[in-house]
mmCIF file of C-alpha atoms in Angstrom:
data_model
loop_
_atom_site.group_PDB
_atom_site.id
_atom_site.type_symbol
_atom_site.label_atom_id
_atom_site.label_comp_id
_atom_site.label_asym_id
_atom_site.label_seq_id
_atom_site.Cartn_x
_atom_site.Cartn_y
_atom_site.Cartn_z
ATOM 1 C CA UNK A 1 -25.880 19.335 11.823
ATOM 2 C CA UNK A 2 -25.750 22.323 9.442
ATOM 3 C CA UNK A 3 -22.562 24.080 8.405
ATOM 4 C CA UNK A 4 -23.441 27.039 10.647
ATOM 5 C CA UNK A 5 -23.894 24.942 13.797
ATOM 6 C CA UNK A 6 -21.029 25.202 16.309
ATOM 7 C CA UNK A 7 -18.702 22.236 16.658
ATOM 8 C CA UNK A 8 -19.653 19.910 19.545
ATOM 9 C CA UNK A 9 -17.903 20.597 22.852
ATOM 10 C CA UNK A 10 -14.820 18.519 23.573
ATOM 11 C CA UNK A 11 -15.336 16.267 26.573
ATOM 12 C CA UNK A 12 -12.558 16.375 29.186
ATOM 13 C CA UNK A 13 -12.490 13.818 31.998
ATOM 14 C CA UNK A 14 -10.674 15.298 35.024
ATOM 15 C CA UNK A 15 -9.451 12.756 37.597
ATOM 16 C CA UNK A 16 -8.159 14.081 40.947
ATOM 17 C CA UNK A 17 -8.871 13.075 44.544
ATOM 18 C CA UNK A 18 -8.594 16.708 45.683
ATOM 19 C CA UNK A 19 -11.968 18.432 45.363
ATOM 20 C CA UNK A 20 -10.427 21.918 45.218
ATOM 21 C CA UNK A 21 -8.369 20.953 42.174
ATOM 22 C CA UNK A 22 -11.453 19.544 40.482
ATOM 23 C CA UNK A 23 -13.391 22.758 41.063
ATOM 24 C CA UNK A 24 -10.554 24.921 39.754
ATOM 25 C CA UNK A 25 -10.031 22.809 36.619
ATOM 26 C CA UNK A 26 -13.778 22.471 35.970
ATOM 27 C CA UNK A 27 -14.293 26.219 36.181
ATOM 28 C CA UNK A 28 -11.214 27.008 34.098
ATOM 29 C CA UNK A 29 -11.983 24.528 31.295
ATOM 30 C CA UNK A 30 -15.720 25.178 31.399
ATOM 31 C CA UNK A 31 -15.048 28.852 30.749
ATOM 32 C CA UNK A 32 -13.101 27.786 27.632
ATOM 33 C CA UNK A 33 -16.115 25.906 26.264
ATOM 34 C CA UNK A 34 -15.172 22.342 27.239
ATOM 35 C CA UNK A 35 -17.563 19.793 28.693
ATOM 36 C CA UNK A 36 -15.852 18.908 31.996
ATOM 37 C CA UNK A 37 -16.539 15.596 33.750
ATOM 38 C CA UNK A 38 -14.849 15.554 37.186
ATOM 39 C CA UNK A 39 -14.322 12.327 39.152
ATOM 40 C CA UNK A 40 -12.361 11.685 42.361
ATOM 41 C CA UNK A 41 -10.908 8.193 41.770
ATOM 42 C CA UNK A 42 -9.360 6.030 39.098
ATOM 43 C CA UNK A 43 -12.119 3.432 39.373
ATOM 44 C CA UNK A 44 -14.796 6.064 38.744
ATOM 45 C CA UNK A 45 -12.763 7.358 35.807
ATOM 46 C CA UNK A 46 -12.674 3.933 34.145
ATOM 47 C CA UNK A 47 -16.414 3.400 34.614
ATOM 48 C CA UNK A 48 -17.253 6.865 33.285
ATOM 49 C CA UNK A 49 -14.898 6.559 30.295
ATOM 50 C CA UNK A 50 -16.118 3.112 29.241
ATOM 51 C CA UNK A 51 -19.715 4.351 29.400
ATOM 52 C CA UNK A 52 -18.946 7.486 27.351
ATOM 53 C CA UNK A 53 -15.375 7.868 26.031
ATOM 54 C CA UNK A 54 -14.011 11.399 26.527
ATOM 55 C CA UNK A 55 -11.927 13.406 24.074
ATOM 56 C CA UNK A 56 -9.126 13.865 26.640
ATOM 57 C CA UNK A 57 -8.197 12.907 30.199
ATOM 58 C CA UNK A 58 -6.460 15.066 32.809
ATOM 59 C CA UNK A 59 -5.106 12.587 35.350
ATOM 60 C CA UNK A 60 -3.517 12.921 38.781
ATOM 61 C CA UNK A 61 -0.975 10.292 39.843
ATOM 62 C CA UNK A 62 -1.128 10.146 43.666
ATOM 63 C CA UNK A 63 -4.605 8.792 44.387
ATOM 64 C CA UNK A 64 -5.862 6.142 46.817
ATOM 65 C CA UNK A 65 -6.858 2.639 45.674
ATOM 66 C CA UNK A 66 -5.476 3.072 42.147
ATOM 67 C CA UNK A 67 -2.756 5.511 41.136
ATOM 68 C CA UNK A 68 -2.672 7.406 37.862
ATOM 69 C CA UNK A 69 -0.151 5.075 36.247
ATOM 70 C CA UNK A 70 -2.447 2.096 36.727
ATOM 71 C CA UNK A 71 -5.479 4.058 35.534
ATOM 72 C CA UNK A 72 -3.667 5.040 32.326
ATOM 73 C CA UNK A 73 -2.426 1.486 31.786
ATOM 74 C CA UNK A 74 -5.998 0.157 32.059
ATOM 75 C CA UNK A 75 -7.257 2.876 29.716
ATOM 76 C CA UNK A 76 -4.861 1.660 27.040
ATOM 77 C CA UNK A 77 -6.136 -1.919 27.405
ATOM 78 C CA UNK A 78 -9.681 -0.919 26.385
ATOM 79 C CA UNK A 79 -10.007 -0.664 22.571
ATOM 80 C CA UNK A 80 -12.500 2.217 22.734
ATOM 81 C CA UNK A 81 -10.188 4.213 25.040
ATOM 82 C CA UNK A 82 -6.802 3.296 23.590
ATOM 83 C CA UNK A 83 -6.515 6.457 21.485
ATOM 84 C CA UNK A 84 -7.843 8.906 24.085
ATOM 85 C CA UNK A 85 -4.964 11.269 25.020
ATOM 86 C CA UNK A 86 -3.998 11.294 28.705
ATOM 87 C CA UNK A 87 -2.265 14.333 30.235
ATOM 88 C CA UNK A 88 -0.753 13.726 33.663
ATOM 89 C CA UNK A 89 -1.331 16.609 36.070
ATOM 90 C CA UNK A 90 0.631 15.945 39.267
ATOM 91 C CA UNK A 91 2.953 17.285 41.937
ATOM 92 C CA UNK A 92 5.551 14.610 41.065
ATOM 93 C CA UNK A 93 8.308 16.307 39.105
ATOM 94 C CA UNK A 94 11.190 13.820 38.962
ATOM 95 C CA UNK A 95 12.420 12.666 35.586
ATOM 96 C CA UNK A 96 11.721 9.043 36.536
ATOM 97 C CA UNK A 97 8.075 9.923 37.228
ATOM 98 C CA UNK A 98 7.752 11.606 33.842
ATOM 99 C CA UNK A 99 9.394 8.701 32.027
ATOM 100 C CA UNK A 100 7.027 6.238 33.683
ATOM 101 C CA UNK A 101 4.045 8.398 32.736
ATOM 102 C CA UNK A 102 5.028 8.281 29.062
ATOM 103 C CA UNK A 103 5.778 4.543 29.262
ATOM 104 C CA UNK A 104 2.208 3.742 30.369
ATOM 105 C CA UNK A 105 0.758 5.787 27.494
ATOM 106 C CA UNK A 106 0.575 9.430 28.578
ATOM 107 C CA UNK A 107 0.952 12.091 25.874
ATOM 108 C CA UNK A 108 1.899 15.039 28.119
ATOM 109 C CA UNK A 109 2.926 15.925 31.680
ATOM 110 C CA UNK A 110 2.147 19.066 33.710
ATOM 111 C CA UNK A 111 3.484 19.595 37.227
ATOM 112 C CA UNK A 112 1.592 21.204 40.128
ATOM 113 C CA UNK A 113 1.240 23.995 40.990
ATOM 114 C CA UNK A 114 0.168 24.539 37.412
ATOM 115 C CA UNK A 115 -0.390 27.668 35.358
ATOM 116 C CA UNK A 116 -3.912 27.970 33.987
ATOM 117 C CA UNK A 117 -2.717 29.205 30.594
ATOM 118 C CA UNK A 118 -0.325 26.261 30.267
ATOM 119 C CA UNK A 119 -3.003 23.686 31.044
ATOM 120 C CA UNK A 120 -5.540 25.188 28.652
ATOM 121 C CA UNK A 121 -2.919 25.438 25.893
ATOM 122 C CA UNK A 122 -1.953 21.783 26.262
ATOM 123 C CA UNK A 123 -5.577 20.656 26.432
ATOM 124 C CA UNK A 124 -6.420 22.675 23.332
ATOM 125 C CA UNK A 125 -3.450 21.237 21.430
ATOM 126 C CA UNK A 126 -4.158 17.598 22.252
ATOM 127 C CA UNK A 127 -7.907 17.917 21.610
ATOM 128 C CA UNK A 128 -7.121 19.400 18.188
ATOM 129 C CA UNK A 129 -4.626 16.601 17.446
ATOM 130 C CA UNK A 130 -7.149 13.939 18.423
ATOM 131 C CA UNK A 131 -9.844 15.460 16.221
ATOM 132 C CA UNK A 132 -7.433 15.772 13.310
ATOM 133 C CA UNK A 133 -6.400 12.135 13.779
ATOM 134 C CA UNK A 134 -10.032 11.051 13.824
ATOM 135 C CA UNK A 135 -10.778 12.975 10.630
ATOM 136 C CA UNK A 136 -7.768 11.425 8.902
ATOM 137 C CA UNK A 137 -8.829 7.963 10.048
ATOM 138 C CA UNK A 138 -12.393 8.486 8.818
ATOM 139 C CA UNK A 139 -11.100 9.867 5.528
ATOM 140 C CA UNK A 140 -8.837 6.847 5.073
ATOM 141 C CA UNK A 141 -11.715 4.512 5.836
ATOM 142 C CA UNK A 142 -13.899 6.244 3.236
ATOM 143 C CA UNK A 143 -11.106 6.065 0.661
ATOM 144 C CA UNK A 144 -10.635 2.357 1.359
ATOM 145 C CA UNK A 145 -14.354 1.765 0.910
ATOM 146 C CA UNK A 146 -14.342 3.680 -2.377
ATOM 147 C CA UNK A 147 -11.271 1.772 -3.566
ATOM 148 C CA UNK A 148 -12.948 -1.544 -2.764
ATOM 149 C CA UNK A 149 -16.095 -0.431 -4.562
ATOM 150 C CA UNK A 150 -14.023 0.575 -7.592
ATOM 151 C CA UNK A 151 -12.068 -2.694 -7.587
ATOM 152 C CA UNK A 152 -15.253 -4.755 -7.246
ATOM 153 C CA UNK A 153 -16.842 -2.892 -10.165
ATOM 154 C CA UNK A 154 -13.745 -3.277 -12.350
ATOM 155 C CA UNK A 155 -13.467 -6.968 -11.522
ATOM 156 C CA UNK A 156 -17.115 -7.538 -12.366
ATOM 157 C CA UNK A 157 -16.718 -5.781 -15.721
ATOM 158 C CA UNK A 158 -13.469 -7.590 -16.538
ATOM 159 C CA UNK A 159 -14.922 -10.953 -15.556
ATOM 160 C CA UNK A 160 -17.889 -10.372 -17.857
ATOM 161 C CA UNK A 161 -15.527 -9.283 -20.657
ATOM 162 C CA UNK A 162 -13.595 -12.538 -20.716
ATOM 163 C CA UNK A 163 -16.293 -14.664 -22.372
ATOM 164 C CA UNK A 164 -16.927 -12.360 -25.361
ATOM 165 C CA UNK A 165 -13.170 -11.865 -25.760
ATOM 166 C CA UNK A 166 -12.651 -15.622 -25.967
ATOM 167 C CA UNK A 167 -15.457 -15.905 -28.536
ATOM 168 C CA UNK A 168 -13.923 -13.061 -30.554
ATOM 169 C CA UNK A 169 -10.470 -14.692 -30.478
ATOM 170 C CA UNK A 170 -11.915 -17.995 -31.635
ATOM 171 C CA UNK A 171 -13.868 -16.400 -34.505
ATOM 172 C CA UNK A 172 -10.897 -14.345 -35.689
ATOM 173 C CA UNK A 173 -8.723 -17.447 -35.668
ATOM 174 C CA UNK A 174 -11.384 -19.361 -37.601
ATOM 175 C CA UNK A 175 -11.757 -16.602 -40.203
ATOM 176 C CA UNK A 176 -7.992 -16.414 -40.639
ATOM 177 C CA UNK A 177 -7.602 -20.164 -41.124
ATOM 178 C CA UNK A 178 -10.548 -20.501 -43.536
ATOM 179 C CA UNK A 179 -9.656 -17.494 -45.689
ATOM 180 C CA UNK A 180 -5.877 -17.606 -45.586
ATOM 181 C CA UNK A 181 -5.543 -18.094 -49.344
ATOM 182 C CA UNK A 182 -8.297 -15.716 -50.446
ATOM 183 C CA UNK A 183 -7.566 -12.599 -48.379
ATOM 184 C CA UNK A 184 -5.478 -9.826 -49.821
ATOM 185 C CA UNK A 185 -2.162 -9.119 -48.037
ATOM 186 C CA UNK A 186 -3.620 -5.940 -46.552
ATOM 187 C CA UNK A 187 -6.737 -7.691 -45.286
ATOM 188 C CA UNK A 188 -4.672 -10.548 -43.873
ATOM 189 C CA UNK A 189 -2.451 -8.096 -41.979
ATOM 190 C CA UNK A 190 -5.513 -6.246 -40.672
ATOM 191 C CA UNK A 191 -6.941 -9.539 -39.437
ATOM 192 C CA UNK A 192 -3.683 -10.437 -37.695
ATOM 193 C CA UNK A 193 -3.588 -6.979 -36.087
ATOM 194 C CA UNK A 194 -7.140 -7.483 -34.802
ATOM 195 C CA UNK A 195 -6.161 -10.879 -33.368
ATOM 196 C CA UNK A 196 -3.129 -9.369 -31.630
ATOM 197 C CA UNK A 197 -5.267 -6.590 -30.131
ATOM 198 C CA UNK A 198 -7.787 -9.089 -28.769
ATOM 199 C CA UNK A 199 -4.988 -11.170 -27.240
ATOM 200 C CA UNK A 200 -3.613 -8.030 -25.578
ATOM 201 C CA UNK A 201 -7.036 -7.232 -24.126
ATOM 202 C CA UNK A 202 -7.402 -10.801 -22.889
ATOM 203 C CA UNK A 203 -3.969 -10.625 -21.282
ATOM 204 C CA UNK A 204 -4.850 -7.340 -19.575
ATOM 205 C CA UNK A 205 -8.013 -8.908 -18.178
ATOM 206 C CA UNK A 206 -6.037 -11.871 -16.850
ATOM 207 C CA UNK A 207 -3.449 -9.531 -15.314
ATOM 208 C CA UNK A 208 -6.095 -7.475 -13.548
ATOM 209 C CA UNK A 209 -7.831 -10.488 -12.046
ATOM 210 C CA UNK A 210 -4.545 -12.104 -11.025
ATOM 211 C CA UNK A 211 -3.251 -8.865 -9.468
ATOM 212 C CA UNK A 212 -6.362 -8.772 -7.313
ATOM 213 C CA UNK A 213 -5.970 -12.437 -6.321
ATOM 214 C CA UNK A 214 -2.292 -11.920 -5.468
ATOM 215 C CA UNK A 215 -3.107 -8.841 -3.369
ATOM 216 C CA UNK A 216 -5.660 -10.852 -1.424
ATOM 217 C CA UNK A 217 -3.375 -13.883 -1.125
ATOM 218 C CA UNK A 218 -5.873 -16.035 -3.033
ATOM 219 C CA UNK A 219 -3.572 -17.168 -5.844
ATOM 220 C CA UNK A 220 -1.819 -20.313 -4.570
ATOM 221 C CA UNK A 221 1.665 -21.108 -5.848
ATOM 222 C CA UNK A 222 2.178 -24.383 -7.713
ATOM 223 C CA UNK A 223 5.833 -24.771 -6.768
ATOM 224 C CA UNK A 224 8.236 -27.358 -8.137
ATOM 225 C CA UNK A 225 11.885 -27.475 -9.272
ATOM 226 C CA UNK A 226 12.356 -25.675 -12.604
ATOM 227 C CA UNK A 227 15.264 -24.450 -14.699
ATOM 228 C CA UNK A 228 14.895 -20.656 -14.849
ATOM 229 C CA UNK A 229 17.376 -20.435 -17.725
ATOM 230 C CA UNK A 230 15.220 -22.773 -19.799
ATOM 231 C CA UNK A 231 12.106 -20.696 -19.062
ATOM 232 C CA UNK A 232 13.961 -17.530 -20.067
ATOM 233 C CA UNK A 233 15.102 -19.183 -23.292
ATOM 234 C CA UNK A 234 11.544 -20.112 -24.257
ATOM 235 C CA UNK A 235 10.322 -16.574 -23.563
ATOM 236 C CA UNK A 236 13.141 -15.037 -25.599
ATOM 237 C CA UNK A 237 12.531 -17.400 -28.505
ATOM 238 C CA UNK A 238 8.813 -16.546 -28.584
ATOM 239 C CA UNK A 239 9.478 -12.791 -28.614
ATOM 240 C CA UNK A 240 12.249 -13.133 -31.197
ATOM 241 C CA UNK A 241 9.730 -14.601 -33.623
ATOM 242 C CA UNK A 242 7.348 -11.669 -33.122
ATOM 243 C CA UNK A 243 9.881 -8.819 -32.863
ATOM 244 C CA UNK A 244 11.763 -9.489 -36.082
ATOM 245 C CA UNK A 245 13.121 -5.928 -36.248
ATOM 246 C CA UNK A 246 14.749 -6.156 -32.809
ATOM 247 C CA UNK A 247 17.272 -8.624 -31.432
ATOM 248 C CA UNK A 248 16.028 -10.600 -28.423
ATOM 249 C CA UNK A 249 18.710 -12.839 -26.952
ATOM 250 C CA UNK A 250 19.469 -14.884 -23.871
ATOM 251 C CA UNK A 251 23.072 -14.344 -22.803
ATOM 252 C CA UNK A 252 23.116 -17.220 -20.287
ATOM 253 C CA UNK A 253 23.370 -20.928 -20.976
ATOM 254 C CA UNK A 254 24.001 -22.744 -17.690
ATOM 255 C CA UNK A 255 20.945 -24.366 -16.075
ATOM 256 C CA UNK A 256 19.779 -22.594 -12.883
ATOM 257 C CA UNK A 257 17.314 -24.699 -10.901
ATOM 258 C CA UNK A 258 14.840 -22.888 -8.636
ATOM 259 C CA UNK A 259 11.793 -24.071 -6.739
ATOM 260 C CA UNK A 260 9.012 -21.843 -8.045
ATOM 261 C CA UNK A 261 5.662 -21.613 -9.804
ATOM 262 C CA UNK A 262 6.879 -21.890 -13.393
ATOM 263 C CA UNK A 263 3.719 -20.379 -14.901
ATOM 264 C CA UNK A 264 3.967 -17.235 -12.774
ATOM 265 C CA UNK A 265 7.710 -16.854 -13.345
ATOM 266 C CA UNK A 266 7.174 -17.266 -17.089
ATOM 267 C CA UNK A 267 4.522 -14.526 -17.062
ATOM 268 C CA UNK A 268 6.867 -12.229 -15.140
ATOM 269 C CA UNK A 269 9.545 -12.767 -17.796
ATOM 270 C CA UNK A 270 7.029 -12.299 -20.613
ATOM 271 C CA UNK A 271 5.936 -8.964 -19.143
ATOM 272 C CA UNK A 272 9.494 -7.729 -18.672
ATOM 273 C CA UNK A 273 10.713 -8.874 -22.084
ATOM 274 C CA UNK A 274 7.550 -7.565 -23.765
ATOM 275 C CA UNK A 275 8.051 -4.136 -22.166
ATOM 276 C CA UNK A 276 11.715 -4.153 -23.165
ATOM 277 C CA UNK A 277 10.863 -4.947 -26.788
ATOM 278 C CA UNK A 278 8.209 -2.230 -26.846
ATOM 279 C CA UNK A 279 10.589 0.458 -25.582
ATOM 280 C CA UNK A 280 13.630 -0.575 -27.623
ATOM 281 C CA UNK A 281 13.902 1.208 -30.982
ATOM 282 C CA UNK A 282 14.010 -0.796 -34.211
ATOM 283 C CA UNK A 283 17.414 -2.283 -34.842
ATOM 284 C CA UNK A 284 18.152 -2.348 -31.098
ATOM 285 C CA UNK A 285 18.457 -5.309 -28.801
ATOM 286 C CA UNK A 286 16.966 -6.832 -25.647
ATOM 287 C CA UNK A 287 19.375 -8.887 -23.568
ATOM 288 C CA UNK A 288 18.233 -11.375 -20.925
ATOM 289 C CA UNK A 289 20.553 -12.991 -18.385
ATOM 290 C CA UNK A 290 20.153 -15.498 -15.548
ATOM 291 C CA UNK A 291 22.767 -15.973 -12.849
ATOM 292 C CA UNK A 292 23.181 -17.437 -9.401
ATOM 293 C CA UNK A 293 24.030 -15.010 -6.596
ATOM 294 C CA UNK A 294 24.570 -17.004 -3.440
ATOM 295 C CA UNK A 295 21.214 -18.145 -2.061
ATOM 296 C CA UNK A 296 19.313 -16.216 -4.757
ATOM 297 C CA UNK A 297 18.866 -16.290 -8.522
ATOM 298 C CA UNK A 298 18.831 -13.027 -10.481
ATOM 299 C CA UNK A 299 17.138 -12.494 -13.834
ATOM 300 C CA UNK A 300 17.927 -9.298 -15.748
ATOM 301 C CA UNK A 301 16.193 -7.863 -18.816
ATOM 302 C CA UNK A 302 18.144 -5.002 -20.416
ATOM 303 C CA UNK A 303 16.606 -2.764 -23.080
ATOM 304 C CA UNK A 304 17.901 0.123 -25.204
ATOM 305 C CA UNK A 305 15.002 2.487 -24.601
ATOM 306 C CA UNK A 306 14.758 5.936 -22.998
ATOM 307 C CA UNK A 307 15.181 4.652 -19.446
ATOM 308 C CA UNK A 308 13.124 5.255 -16.303
ATOM 309 C CA UNK A 309 13.709 8.400 -14.177
ATOM 310 C CA UNK A 310 15.164 7.592 -10.765
ATOM 311 C CA UNK A 311 12.349 9.315 -8.911
ATOM 312 C CA UNK A 312 9.802 7.102 -10.655
ATOM 313 C CA UNK A 313 11.375 3.682 -10.186
ATOM 314 C CA UNK A 314 9.191 2.663 -7.269
ATOM 315 C CA UNK A 315 5.943 4.004 -8.726
ATOM 316 C CA UNK A 316 6.106 2.011 -11.943
ATOM 317 C CA UNK A 317 5.373 -1.183 -10.009
ATOM 318 C CA UNK A 318 2.075 0.239 -8.734
ATOM 319 C CA UNK A 319 -1.250 -0.431 -10.444
ATOM 320 C CA UNK A 320 -2.234 1.760 -13.387
ATOM 321 C CA UNK A 321 0.926 3.860 -13.160
ATOM 322 C CA UNK A 322 2.064 5.554 -16.369
ATOM 323 C CA UNK A 323 5.300 7.493 -16.433
ATOM 324 C CA UNK A 324 6.312 10.212 -18.808
ATOM 325 C CA UNK A 325 9.941 10.376 -19.760
ATOM 326 C CA UNK A 326 11.499 13.811 -19.503
ATOM 327 C CA UNK A 327 13.310 13.188 -22.756
ATOM 328 C CA UNK A 328 11.284 13.598 -25.948
ATOM 329 C CA UNK A 329 8.050 13.420 -23.869
ATOM 330 C CA UNK A 330 7.705 9.711 -24.481
ATOM 331 C CA UNK A 331 5.555 7.599 -22.235
ATOM 332 C CA UNK A 332 6.754 4.559 -20.348
ATOM 333 C CA UNK A 333 3.519 2.759 -19.625
ATOM 334 C CA UNK A 334 3.551 0.302 -16.766
ATOM 335 C CA UNK A 335 -0.169 -0.457 -16.542
ATOM 336 C CA UNK A 336 -0.882 -3.717 -14.740
ATOM 337 C CA UNK A 337 1.985 -5.815 -16.065
ATOM 338 C CA UNK A 338 4.656 -4.546 -13.677
ATOM 339 C CA UNK A 339 2.234 -4.552 -10.746
ATOM 340 C CA UNK A 340 1.585 -8.216 -11.478
ATOM 341 C CA UNK A 341 5.348 -8.878 -11.722
ATOM 342 C CA UNK A 342 5.987 -7.289 -8.334
ATOM 343 C CA UNK A 343 3.239 -9.239 -6.586
ATOM 344 C CA UNK A 344 4.196 -12.532 -8.251
ATOM 345 C CA UNK A 345 7.885 -12.153 -7.359
ATOM 346 C CA UNK A 346 7.111 -11.122 -3.774
ATOM 347 C CA UNK A 347 4.757 -14.107 -3.424
ATOM 348 C CA UNK A 348 7.883 -16.235 -3.973
ATOM 349 C CA UNK A 349 9.772 -14.282 -1.300
ATOM 350 C CA UNK A 350 11.784 -12.412 -3.927
ATOM 351 C CA UNK A 351 12.359 -8.793 -4.926
ATOM 352 C CA UNK A 352 12.136 -6.740 -8.110
ATOM 353 C CA UNK A 353 13.471 -3.419 -9.362
ATOM 354 C CA UNK A 354 14.940 -1.384 -12.205
ATOM 355 C CA UNK A 355 18.403 0.148 -12.705
ATOM 356 C CA UNK A 356 20.184 2.127 -15.393
ATOM 357 C CA UNK A 357 21.359 -0.041 -18.263
ATOM 358 C CA UNK A 358 25.097 -0.580 -18.745
ATOM 359 C CA UNK A 359 25.043 1.172 -22.148
ATOM 360 C CA UNK A 360 21.845 3.192 -21.808
ATOM 361 C CA UNK A 361 18.217 2.220 -21.437
ATOM 362 C CA UNK A 362 17.001 0.294 -18.407
ATOM 363 C CA UNK A 363 17.693 -3.042 -16.776
ATOM 364 C CA UNK A 364 14.679 -4.581 -15.088
ATOM 365 C CA UNK A 365 15.592 -7.365 -12.686
ATOM 366 C CA UNK A 366 14.073 -9.749 -10.195
ATOM 367 C CA UNK A 367 15.577 -12.166 -7.692
ATOM 368 C CA UNK A 368 14.144 -15.397 -6.347
ATOM 369 C CA UNK A 369 15.380 -17.448 -3.383
ATOM 370 C CA UNK A 370 16.961 -20.757 -4.370
#
């Protein structure tokens, strides 16, 4: 069909056991450009609709063999007809009749004797709504297909990247160990920077693949009883060694046992603490706490950075989201790390979020069920 071709006629199935009504409605709607399909019983309507679904149904209620309520109810049981709008056109005008019509799936109700302009206006409105709904549904389906194609392509590329990244990490480590005493301080620092960059890339690749597996429910949890405070302490100690110009401390000491996948929980903490260190200025501090709150355990990671705008606090846990702070135009990059955190915490039946820090900055938190 070319752009200049007229849109196809909307098909209207008219169901009424009175032949005079059928003739009037067929002539009226036909003059408006609709394809009218008149039938005199509910059984004929079901057969005709299943053979060729219409765009809309005008349906009488008082008919022999099968009344309009039953016809509409059966329409809604057929997958191909479930979304076809049904307008009741009947002499019954009580509120109870109208309520029942909507309960069985009708979208509108016109009482006889009807006005031609009213019927055509309602038909036009519901046909337009159905077409708009169809276009939205088709558009969503196309977007979902494109998103799957994109994800499949990214996963293929990332999967193929992992092997050369591992080889590069191994070679850099080998070069560093063999030439530790012969490299100049500048060259040694450059080599360490290259090693850190490769580890970051490898971590991003792992995050992307694991986010996909978590979204699809294909990453099983290896759950056992673990002390969350001990895990937090190990994460803080590791970052304290790296971030020597920032203070990274665990403010809790009491053991807090939780049944969880320790590896996933550790990665969640590493992401949150790593982000906090990155956004805390030199000389500042990152404070981690673990506490029991009834049937749940709460872990908080407080930084001294620029903070996250309130309107952006849900978006930062989405994939590839990067937020720009209104203050000083600094970026708060979420990337894949926070998306992974959200999925990993929710896989445990927990929740995650971010609040304003007590003395500025942000406090990222997550809760796990005991």
